[in-house]
Short mmCIF file of C-alpha atoms in Angstrom, two decimals:
data_model
loop_
_atom_site.label_atom_id
_atom_site.label_comp_id
_atom_site.label_asym_id
_atom_site.label_seq_id
_atom_site.Cartn_x
_atom_site.Cartn_y
_atom_site.Cartn_z
CA MET A 1 -33.03 39.54 -46.01
CA GLN A 2 -30.22 40.09 -43.76
CA VAL A 3 -29.68 38.66 -40.10
CA CYS A 4 -27.43 40.39 -37.72
CA CYS A 5 -25.99 38.59 -34.86
CA SER A 6 -23.82 39.63 -31.91
CA PRO A 7 -22.38 37.41 -29.15
CA ASP A 8 -23.96 37.40 -25.78
CA PRO A 9 -21.31 38.73 -23.29
CA ARG A 10 -22.84 36.81 -20.36
CA VAL A 11 -22.14 33.38 -21.78
CA LYS A 12 -18.89 31.77 -20.75
CA THR A 13 -17.27 28.56 -21.86
CA ASN A 14 -14.23 26.67 -20.80
CA ILE A 15 -14.59 23.79 -23.36
CA THR A 16 -11.47 23.96 -25.74
CA THR A 17 -10.93 22.67 -29.07
CA SER A 18 -8.91 19.46 -29.81
CA GLU A 19 -5.83 21.41 -30.79
CA GLU A 20 -5.57 22.47 -27.17
CA PHE A 21 -5.72 19.04 -25.70
CA LEU A 22 -2.59 17.80 -23.93
CA ALA A 23 -1.08 14.37 -24.22
CA ARG A 24 -1.95 11.81 -21.56
CA GLN A 25 0.90 11.08 -19.18
CA ASN A 26 2.08 8.02 -17.48
CA GLY A 27 2.37 7.61 -13.67
CA ASP A 28 2.15 5.10 -10.83
CA LEU A 29 -1.59 6.04 -10.44
CA THR A 30 -3.85 8.09 -12.79
CA ILE A 31 -7.20 9.61 -12.07
CA MET A 32 -9.58 10.41 -14.76
CA TYR A 33 -12.31 13.08 -14.24
CA ASP A 34 -14.87 12.65 -17.04
CA VAL A 35 -17.88 14.67 -17.51
CA THR A 36 -20.40 12.38 -19.13
CA ARG A 37 -23.63 14.52 -18.98
CA THR A 38 -23.93 18.37 -18.49
CA TYR A 39 -26.91 20.73 -17.81
CA ASP A 40 -27.15 24.44 -17.02
CA SER A 41 -26.91 24.02 -13.29
CA SER A 42 -25.39 20.58 -12.86
CA TYR A 43 -23.45 17.75 -14.61
CA TRP A 44 -22.52 14.13 -14.07
CA ALA A 45 -18.85 13.07 -13.72
CA GLN A 46 -17.15 9.68 -13.64
CA VAL A 47 -14.02 9.38 -11.57
CA THR A 48 -11.73 6.42 -12.67
CA ILE A 49 -8.62 5.52 -10.58
CA SER A 50 -6.11 3.21 -12.46
CA ASN A 51 -3.05 1.60 -10.88
CA HIS A 52 0.00 1.25 -13.14
CA ASN A 53 2.80 0.53 -10.78
CA PRO A 54 3.67 -3.31 -10.42
CA LEU A 55 4.25 -2.93 -6.58
CA GLY A 56 1.69 -0.13 -5.94
CA ARG A 57 -1.64 -0.69 -4.46
CA LEU A 58 -4.39 0.80 -2.29
CA ASP A 59 -6.39 -0.66 0.50
CA TYR A 60 -9.43 1.17 1.82
CA TRP A 61 -8.59 4.17 -0.33
CA LYS A 62 -9.75 7.75 0.50
CA LEU A 63 -9.94 10.24 -2.24
CA SER A 64 -10.28 14.03 -1.62
CA TRP A 65 -10.06 17.28 -3.64
CA ASP A 66 -11.05 20.92 -3.53
CA TRP A 67 -14.13 22.46 -5.24
CA MET A 68 -12.99 25.79 -6.75
CA ARG A 69 -16.46 27.26 -7.52
CA ASP A 70 -18.80 26.36 -4.57
CA GLU A 71 -19.83 23.16 -6.13
CA PHE A 72 -21.58 20.44 -4.15
CA ILE A 73 -22.35 16.74 -4.58
CA TYR A 74 -25.96 15.94 -4.95
CA SER A 75 -25.96 12.22 -5.44
CA MET A 76 -23.37 9.40 -6.15
CA LYS A 77 -23.09 5.83 -7.44
CA GLY A 78 -20.21 3.36 -6.74
CA ALA A 79 -18.88 5.39 -3.93
CA TYR A 80 -19.95 7.69 -0.98
CA PRO A 81 -18.68 10.68 1.03
CA SER A 82 -17.05 9.60 4.31
CA VAL A 83 -19.45 12.25 6.08
CA VAL A 84 -22.80 13.00 4.57
CA ASP A 85 -23.61 16.57 5.55
CA SER A 86 -25.64 19.40 3.79
CA THR A 87 -25.36 21.90 6.67
CA GLU A 88 -22.93 24.13 4.69
CA CYS A 89 -25.20 24.49 1.73
CA ILE A 90 -28.33 25.11 3.81
CA PHE A 91 -26.68 28.05 5.62
CA GLY A 92 -24.52 29.12 2.64
CA ARG A 93 -25.11 30.73 -0.68
CA GLN A 94 -26.02 27.36 -2.19
CA GLY A 95 -29.22 27.30 -0.05
CA THR A 96 -29.96 30.92 -0.94
CA TYR A 97 -29.88 30.18 -4.72
CA TYR A 98 -31.53 26.78 -4.81
CA ARG A 99 -34.54 27.59 -2.76
CA ASP A 100 -36.63 24.71 -4.19
CA LEU A 101 -34.00 22.02 -3.86
CA ASP A 102 -34.55 19.49 -1.11
CA PHE A 103 -31.18 19.55 0.62
CA PHE A 104 -31.98 16.51 2.60
CA ASN A 105 -30.86 14.37 -0.37
CA VAL A 106 -27.77 16.41 -0.73
CA LEU A 107 -24.78 14.22 0.01
CA SER A 108 -21.91 16.67 0.76
CA CYS A 109 -21.37 20.34 0.64
CA LYS A 110 -17.86 20.55 2.09
CA ARG A 111 -15.26 22.38 -0.04
CA ARG A 112 -12.90 19.47 0.41
CA PRO A 113 -14.93 16.24 0.61
CA THR A 114 -13.40 12.70 1.41
CA ILE A 115 -14.79 9.88 -0.75
CA VAL A 116 -14.58 6.24 0.20
CA ASP A 117 -15.40 2.99 -1.77
CA LEU A 118 -18.38 0.92 -1.18
CA PRO A 119 -18.43 -2.74 -0.08
CA PRO A 120 -18.92 -5.65 -2.62
CA THR A 121 -22.34 -6.15 -1.30
CA LYS A 122 -23.50 -2.86 -3.10
CA ALA A 123 -21.98 -3.91 -6.39
CA ASN A 124 -25.36 -4.72 -7.91
CA ASP A 125 -27.43 -2.24 -6.03
CA THR A 126 -29.36 -0.36 -8.58
CA THR A 127 -29.37 2.79 -6.44
CA LEU A 128 -25.92 2.94 -5.03
CA GLY A 129 -23.93 0.50 -7.38
CA SER A 130 -24.30 -0.92 -10.78
CA ILE A 131 -21.19 0.84 -11.87
CA PRO A 132 -18.23 -1.13 -13.57
CA PHE A 133 -15.26 -1.39 -11.38
CA CYS A 134 -16.99 -0.14 -8.24
CA CYS A 135 -17.64 -1.44 -4.83
CA ARG A 136 -14.53 -3.26 -3.70
CA ASN A 137 -13.94 -1.95 -0.19
CA GLY A 138 -11.28 0.40 -1.60
CA THR A 139 -8.86 -2.18 -2.82
CA ILE A 140 -6.88 -1.48 -6.22
CA LEU A 141 -4.36 -4.02 -7.00
CA PRO A 142 -1.44 -4.24 -9.53
CA SER A 143 -2.61 -5.05 -12.99
CA HIS A 144 -0.45 -8.18 -13.16
CA MET A 145 -2.41 -9.65 -10.23
CA ASP A 146 -5.83 -8.92 -11.69
CA PRO A 147 -6.36 -6.36 -14.48
CA SER A 148 -10.11 -6.06 -13.46
CA LYS A 149 -9.11 -5.20 -9.97
CA SER A 150 -6.52 -2.59 -10.87
CA ILE A 151 -9.25 -0.01 -11.54
CA SER A 152 -11.84 1.68 -9.24
CA ALA A 153 -14.69 3.95 -10.52
CA PHE A 154 -17.60 5.95 -9.30
CA GLN A 155 -20.06 8.65 -10.61
CA MET A 156 -21.51 11.63 -8.95
CA GLN A 157 -23.91 14.51 -9.79
CA VAL A 158 -22.35 17.92 -9.17
CA PHE A 159 -24.42 21.07 -8.82
CA LYS A 160 -22.94 24.37 -9.85
CA MET A 161 -23.32 27.98 -8.72
CA PRO A 162 -23.58 31.33 -10.47
CA PRO A 163 -22.05 32.61 -12.69
CA ASP A 164 -21.26 29.08 -14.09
CA LEU A 165 -24.85 28.29 -15.07
CA ASN A 166 -24.40 27.09 -18.67
CA ARG A 167 -23.72 23.66 -20.04
CA SER A 168 -20.24 24.44 -21.20
CA GLN A 169 -18.78 25.97 -18.05
CA ILE A 170 -17.14 23.15 -16.01
CA THR A 171 -14.37 23.64 -13.59
CA PRO A 172 -12.64 20.45 -12.53
CA PRO A 173 -11.65 19.92 -8.81
CA GLN A 174 -8.10 20.80 -7.75
CA ASN A 175 -5.63 19.51 -5.21
CA TRP A 176 -6.31 15.92 -5.54
CA GLN A 177 -5.04 13.49 -2.81
CA ILE A 178 -5.39 9.62 -2.43
CA SER A 179 -4.27 7.47 0.48
CA GLY A 180 -4.80 3.95 1.85
CA VAL A 181 -4.50 2.09 5.10
CA LEU A 182 -0.95 0.39 4.60
CA ASN A 183 0.13 1.60 1.29
CA PRO A 184 2.76 3.89 -0.58
CA THR A 185 2.41 7.63 -0.21
CA TYR A 186 1.15 9.21 -3.45
CA LYS A 187 1.60 12.85 -4.60
CA CYS A 188 -0.79 14.04 -7.18
CA GLY A 189 -0.42 16.82 -9.77
CA GLN A 190 -3.06 19.24 -11.04
CA PRO A 191 -5.89 18.23 -13.45
CA VAL A 192 -4.74 18.39 -17.18
CA ARG A 193 -7.32 18.78 -19.92
CA VAL A 194 -6.89 15.68 -22.27
CA SER A 195 -8.96 14.41 -25.18
CA PRO A 196 -12.34 13.10 -24.23
CA SER A 197 -12.42 9.60 -22.87
CA GLU A 198 -14.46 6.86 -24.55
CA PHE A 199 -16.72 4.44 -22.81
CA PRO A 200 -18.66 1.33 -24.08
CA ASP A 201 -22.06 2.27 -25.05
CA SER A 202 -24.67 1.29 -22.29
CA SER A 203 -27.06 -0.18 -24.97
CA GLY A 204 -24.85 -3.07 -25.61
CA LEU A 205 -24.15 -2.05 -29.29
CA LEU A 206 -20.68 -2.28 -30.61
CA LEU A 207 -19.97 1.41 -30.26
CA ASN A 208 -18.24 3.92 -27.85
CA SER A 209 -19.61 7.08 -26.44
CA THR A 210 -17.29 10.03 -25.69
CA ALA A 211 -17.27 12.17 -22.62
CA VAL A 212 -18.15 15.90 -22.85
CA ALA A 213 -14.88 16.72 -21.31
CA SER A 214 -12.04 14.87 -19.73
CA TRP A 215 -9.13 15.76 -17.13
CA GLN A 216 -6.26 13.66 -16.20
CA ILE A 217 -4.59 13.62 -12.71
CA VAL A 218 -1.25 11.92 -12.42
CA CYS A 219 -0.15 10.67 -9.07
CA ASN A 220 3.37 9.16 -8.32
CA ILE A 221 4.67 7.20 -5.30
CA THR A 222 6.91 9.54 -3.25
CA HIS A 223 9.39 8.92 -0.55
CA VAL A 224 10.19 11.80 1.86
CA LYS A 225 12.09 11.74 5.17
CA LYS A 226 8.96 12.35 7.30
CA ASP A 227 7.27 9.29 5.96
CA ILE A 228 7.13 6.63 8.75
CA PRO A 229 7.23 2.91 7.56
CA LYS A 230 4.25 0.84 8.18
CA CYS A 231 5.85 -2.62 8.25
CA CYS A 232 9.18 -4.16 9.40
CA VAL A 233 11.30 -7.18 8.87
CA SER A 234 13.24 -9.57 11.27
CA PHE A 235 16.01 -11.90 10.33
CA SER A 236 16.86 -15.42 11.55
CA SER A 237 18.95 -18.37 10.30
CA TYR A 238 19.53 -22.07 10.86
CA TYR A 239 23.05 -21.37 12.19
CA ASN A 240 22.13 -18.97 14.93
CA GLU A 241 19.45 -19.55 17.64
CA SER A 242 18.79 -15.80 18.00
CA VAL A 243 16.32 -13.85 16.03
CA ILE A 244 17.19 -10.21 14.98
CA PRO A 245 13.87 -8.53 15.54
CA CYS A 246 12.51 -5.35 13.93
CA ARG A 247 14.27 -2.12 14.78
CA THR A 248 13.20 -0.21 17.86
CA CYS A 249 10.62 2.33 16.90
CA ALA A 250 10.67 1.12 13.28
CA CYS A 251 7.27 2.42 12.62
CA GLY A 252 7.33 5.31 15.02
CA CYS A 253 7.20 5.93 18.82
CA SER A 254 5.09 8.28 20.79
CA LEU A 255 6.46 11.41 22.43
CA ASN A 256 5.91 9.88 25.92
CA SER A 257 7.86 6.65 25.21
CA ALA A 258 11.06 7.97 26.85
CA ARG A 259 9.35 7.64 30.26
CA THR A 260 8.69 3.96 29.84
CA CYS A 261 11.24 2.70 27.38
CA ASN A 262 14.40 3.62 25.27
CA ALA A 263 13.65 4.71 21.75
CA THR A 264 17.33 4.70 20.64
CA SER A 265 18.44 1.46 22.26
CA PRO A 266 18.97 -1.54 19.73
CA ALA A 267 16.21 -4.19 19.87
CA MET A 268 17.05 -7.20 21.99
CA LEU A 269 17.80 -10.52 20.51
CA LEU A 270 14.85 -12.93 20.74
CA PRO A 271 14.16 -16.70 20.91
CA ALA A 272 12.19 -17.86 17.84
CA GLU A 273 9.00 -18.44 19.85
CA ALA A 274 9.03 -14.80 20.78
CA LEU A 275 7.92 -13.74 17.21
CA LEU A 276 4.49 -15.21 17.95
CA ALA A 277 3.87 -13.11 21.05
CA PRO A 278 2.82 -9.42 21.04
CA PHE A 279 5.48 -6.97 22.07
CA GLU A 280 4.16 -6.38 25.49
CA ASN A 281 4.55 -10.16 26.20
CA ARG A 282 8.10 -10.48 25.03
CA THR A 283 9.86 -8.61 27.74
CA ALA A 284 10.13 -11.53 30.07
CA MET A 285 11.20 -13.76 27.21
CA ALA A 286 13.86 -11.24 25.93
CA VAL A 287 15.37 -10.92 29.48
CA ALA A 288 15.45 -14.75 30.02
CA TRP A 289 17.07 -15.30 26.67
CA ALA A 290 19.73 -12.55 27.43
CA GLY A 291 20.55 -14.38 30.60
CA LEU A 292 20.76 -17.62 28.97
CA LYS A 293 23.09 -16.33 26.16
CA HIS A 294 24.95 -13.81 28.27
CA PHE A 295 23.65 -10.75 26.36
CA PRO A 296 23.54 -7.30 28.09
CA VAL A 297 20.13 -6.09 29.29
CA PRO A 298 19.53 -2.41 28.74
CA ASN A 299 17.78 -0.30 31.35
CA PRO A 300 15.18 1.04 30.46
CA MET A 301 14.33 -1.68 27.84
CA PRO A 302 14.03 -0.75 24.14
CA CYS A 303 10.64 0.43 22.89
CA SER A 304 8.49 -1.62 20.48
CA ASP A 305 8.69 -1.51 16.71
CA ASN A 306 4.98 -0.30 16.67
CA CYS A 307 4.46 -1.91 13.19
CA GLY A 308 1.07 -3.23 12.17
CA VAL A 309 2.63 -5.84 9.82
CA SER A 310 5.92 -7.71 10.46
CA ILE A 311 7.76 -10.22 8.29
CA ASN A 312 10.44 -12.75 9.34
CA TRP A 313 12.95 -13.98 6.75
CA HIS A 314 14.62 -17.35 7.92
CA LEU A 315 17.52 -18.73 6.22
CA TYR A 316 16.32 -22.32 6.22
CA THR A 317 18.98 -24.42 4.50
CA ASP A 318 22.25 -23.94 2.60
CA TYR A 319 23.85 -26.78 0.59
CA ARG A 320 26.21 -27.17 -2.39
CA ASP A 321 23.72 -26.89 -5.17
CA GLY A 322 21.13 -24.74 -3.53
CA TRP A 323 19.45 -23.08 -0.55
CA SER A 324 15.93 -22.26 0.96
CA ALA A 325 14.30 -19.66 3.14
CA ARG A 326 11.05 -19.46 5.07
CA ILE A 327 9.08 -16.28 5.04
CA THR A 328 6.38 -15.59 7.64
CA LEU A 329 3.93 -12.72 7.58
CA PHE A 330 2.39 -11.41 10.81
CA ASN A 331 -0.54 -9.03 11.03
CA TRP A 332 -0.74 -7.30 14.39
CA GLY A 333 -3.36 -4.88 13.49
CA GLU A 334 -7.14 -5.05 13.34
CA VAL A 335 -7.50 -4.57 9.62
CA SER A 336 -7.58 -7.67 7.57
CA PHE A 337 -5.79 -7.67 4.08
CA ALA A 338 -7.69 -9.33 1.03
CA ASP A 339 -5.57 -10.23 -1.89
CA TRP A 340 -2.41 -9.31 -0.08
CA PHE A 341 1.04 -9.43 -1.85
CA ALA A 342 4.63 -9.27 -0.77
CA ALA A 343 7.87 -8.90 -2.83
CA VAL A 344 11.62 -9.20 -1.87
CA GLN A 345 14.59 -7.92 -3.71
CA MET A 346 17.65 -10.39 -3.86
CA ASN A 347 20.41 -8.72 -5.65
CA LYS A 348 22.47 -11.70 -6.49
CA ALA A 349 20.33 -14.78 -5.62
CA ALA A 350 17.06 -13.94 -7.44
CA PRO A 351 18.03 -15.56 -10.70
CA GLY A 352 18.25 -18.76 -8.95
CA PHE A 353 14.60 -18.72 -7.78
CA GLN A 354 13.01 -22.19 -8.23
CA ALA A 355 9.70 -22.49 -6.49
CA MET A 356 7.47 -21.45 -3.56
CA TYR A 357 5.40 -24.08 -1.96
CA SER A 358 2.33 -22.32 -0.06
CA PHE A 359 2.37 -19.03 -2.06
CA ASN A 360 2.17 -18.20 -5.78
CA ALA A 361 5.49 -16.48 -6.66
CA THR A 362 7.20 -15.31 -9.73
CA THR A 363 10.23 -13.12 -10.57
CA LEU A 364 9.38 -9.49 -11.50
CA GLU A 365 11.43 -7.01 -13.69
CA LEU A 366 11.84 -3.64 -12.10
CA ASP A 367 13.86 -0.78 -13.41
CA GLY A 368 15.44 -3.01 -15.83
CA SER A 369 16.61 -5.62 -13.19
CA ASN A 370 15.20 -9.15 -12.86
CA SER A 371 15.98 -9.35 -9.13
CA THR A 372 12.53 -9.09 -7.45
CA ILE A 373 10.36 -12.00 -6.44
CA PHE A 374 6.63 -11.30 -6.21
CA MET A 375 4.42 -13.40 -4.13
CA GLN A 376 0.77 -13.80 -3.12
CA GLY A 377 -1.49 -16.30 -1.50
CA HIS A 378 -3.12 -19.12 -3.38
CA PRO A 379 -6.79 -18.56 -4.16
CA GLY A 380 -8.76 -19.11 -1.01
CA LEU A 381 -5.72 -18.51 1.06
CA ASN A 382 -5.05 -14.89 0.02
CA TYR A 383 -6.72 -13.32 3.11
CA LEU A 384 -4.33 -12.05 5.88
CA VAL A 385 -6.55 -11.78 8.88
CA GLY A 386 -6.04 -9.20 11.72
CA GLU A 387 -5.08 -9.73 15.39
CA THR A 388 -7.52 -11.96 17.25
CA ASP A 389 -7.90 -12.90 20.94
CA GLY A 390 -6.26 -15.95 22.39
CA VAL A 391 -8.13 -19.25 23.26
CA ASN A 392 -8.66 -17.72 26.90
CA PRO A 393 -8.77 -13.84 26.36
CA ALA A 394 -8.41 -13.31 30.19
CA LYS A 395 -4.93 -14.67 30.32
CA ASP A 396 -3.71 -15.70 26.80
CA PRO A 397 -2.05 -13.00 24.50
CA HIS A 398 -3.40 -11.91 21.40
CA VAL A 399 -2.77 -14.13 18.29
CA PRO A 400 -1.52 -12.38 15.12
CA GLY A 401 -2.89 -13.30 11.61
CA LYS A 402 -0.13 -15.19 9.83
CA GLN A 403 0.82 -16.69 6.63
CA GLN A 404 4.01 -18.72 6.00
CA SER A 405 5.83 -20.50 2.98
CA VAL A 406 9.11 -22.01 2.06
CA ILE A 407 10.91 -20.61 -0.99
CA SER A 408 13.84 -22.60 -2.73
CA PHE A 409 16.74 -21.52 -4.93
CA THR A 410 19.43 -23.06 -7.03
CA LYS A 411 23.01 -21.99 -7.01
CA LYS A 412 23.69 -23.40 -10.58
CA ASN A 413 25.37 -20.66 -12.97
CA ILE A 414 25.44 -18.25 -10.00
CA GLN A 415 29.04 -17.39 -8.81
CA SER A 416 30.32 -16.79 -5.44
CA LEU A 417 27.14 -16.82 -3.40
CA ASN A 418 27.82 -16.37 0.31
CA MET A 419 24.54 -16.85 2.17
CA ALA A 420 25.83 -15.91 5.63
CA ALA A 421 27.41 -12.65 4.39
CA GLY A 422 24.10 -11.37 3.08
CA ASP A 423 23.34 -13.12 -0.21
CA GLY A 424 20.65 -15.19 1.54
CA PHE A 425 18.81 -12.23 2.89
CA PRO A 426 16.68 -9.65 0.89
CA THR A 427 17.97 -6.09 0.41
CA LYS A 428 14.30 -4.77 0.09
CA VAL A 429 11.02 -6.12 1.32
CA PHE A 430 7.57 -4.83 0.32
CA PHE A 431 4.25 -5.68 1.69
CA ASN A 432 1.15 -4.29 -0.38
CA GLY A 433 3.37 -1.85 -2.00
CA GLU A 434 4.89 -0.28 1.18
CA GLU A 435 8.60 -0.78 1.67
CA CYS A 436 9.37 -2.35 5.00
CA LEU A 437 12.25 -1.35 7.30
CA LEU A 438 15.05 -3.95 7.51
CA PRO A 439 17.41 -4.81 10.37
CA LYS A 440 20.77 -3.12 10.23
CA ILE A 441 22.72 -6.41 11.25
CA LEU A 442 22.61 -10.00 9.89
CA PRO A 443 22.56 -13.21 11.96
CA THR A 444 26.08 -14.21 12.85
CA ASN A 445 27.36 -17.79 12.15
CA ASP A 446 27.98 -19.06 15.73
CA SER A 447 29.57 -22.23 14.51
CA ARG A 448 32.22 -20.41 12.69
CA ARG A 449 32.75 -18.03 15.53
CA ASN A 450 33.07 -20.76 17.99
CA LEU A 451 35.60 -22.69 15.80
CA ALA A 452 37.59 -19.54 15.67
CA ARG A 453 37.72 -19.39 19.31
CA PHE A 454 39.18 -22.94 19.41
CA ILE A 455 41.88 -22.37 16.60
CA PRO A 456 44.62 -20.97 18.96
CA SER A 457 44.14 -23.84 21.32
CA LEU A 458 44.18 -26.26 18.49
CA LEU A 459 47.49 -24.70 17.19
CA MET A 460 49.00 -24.99 20.56
CA LEU A 461 48.08 -28.61 20.95
CA GLY A 462 49.61 -29.26 17.68
CA PHE A 463 52.87 -27.62 18.59
CA VAL A 464 52.95 -29.55 21.81
CA PHE A 465 52.31 -32.71 19.95
CA LEU A 466 55.29 -32.02 17.54
CA PHE A 467 57.56 -31.09 20.40
CA ILE A 468 56.84 -34.36 22.16
CA GLN A 469 57.56 -36.32 19.08
CA GLN A 470 60.82 -34.57 18.64
#
């Protein structure tokens, strides 16, 4: 008996053999698109976002991509579309093909959906949650802060369209993009087919199950000219009464700002108490301080920095064997930051770091240099609240959310440190992974400047005294 077989030309597949798998790549952020179950007309996929950058993070992340073959999302666990809408399916070719499908339950038919994380209250929800690493309000931390919070994951059921109606025909989404509220800018590459991922078996047995197919998307932090900073830094010191505030328009200015303020004029020096007031309440304080210190007053006044988060670095003390600084974080936005972190880069002074008294802090090696100090709030104090109303909202200004700590350094085994010349101030400052804009100048040492003014007079008095003695 003989059997003759011929291939069916209608059957297509894009499942490749192991020889065609590419090696997994490293990046600041990686996204895995793992197909865990597949059927003729649909499949289940798990999306896993992993953070690998020690200063990278995401808050309230939003993830988007492009479907290439008219796919649509039927159901999800661990995340949800930002807009639930099945209209495009009902009036499109999806509604024509799936006549018996109840599109009321379809979550998204957009060609480019936007996905958001679920709140922690849904973590144990049997319908929406119950997915490892899900439901954290879109927060992804560096792994050295908490490895379990450096990953975010969700699952979704995807319906396909003809002619892709067989189990092996799977086309991953393209043009991935991810962003956060106050976070670095990530640029993602296209999906690359890699070896199938392994997952712990749901039965609890000591074995792993493999995905049907896996794709990796690598995203890296990018810095382009059009990127506008989201946070800024002010400098102050014990030897100068004035505070050097954030730069004018540090985080951008509106096009109409020229009518009311000067977007190019340097920010005016401030008294220390002005840092606690919103910008619109600082004008009178800045003008009064300028009159007291004989500073010029520009007309029109400089524009605001427009930053949601500002950080003040204050050179607190300087003595023979060591020195100290005080760092204060201000949140002028409405969004609160859980598990916040900050980092300062000190080119010469970082090896002398000793202790931080209200934050947890440690030195962090970046790019082969051990010059970065990483800091975060203690457990229970790691929540930077947003701006709130004053005691009397009718007349009192808004109150920023704030956190503060003193940090101490030693000068032992560190040669030629000059605090006032710049060694006591950071060269880079980060908040939640976003690099903040620094002032262009440092506080001047008034005592040294005033002494210099008197040197000619003192020399003249000395000459007069010697002349009289002769």
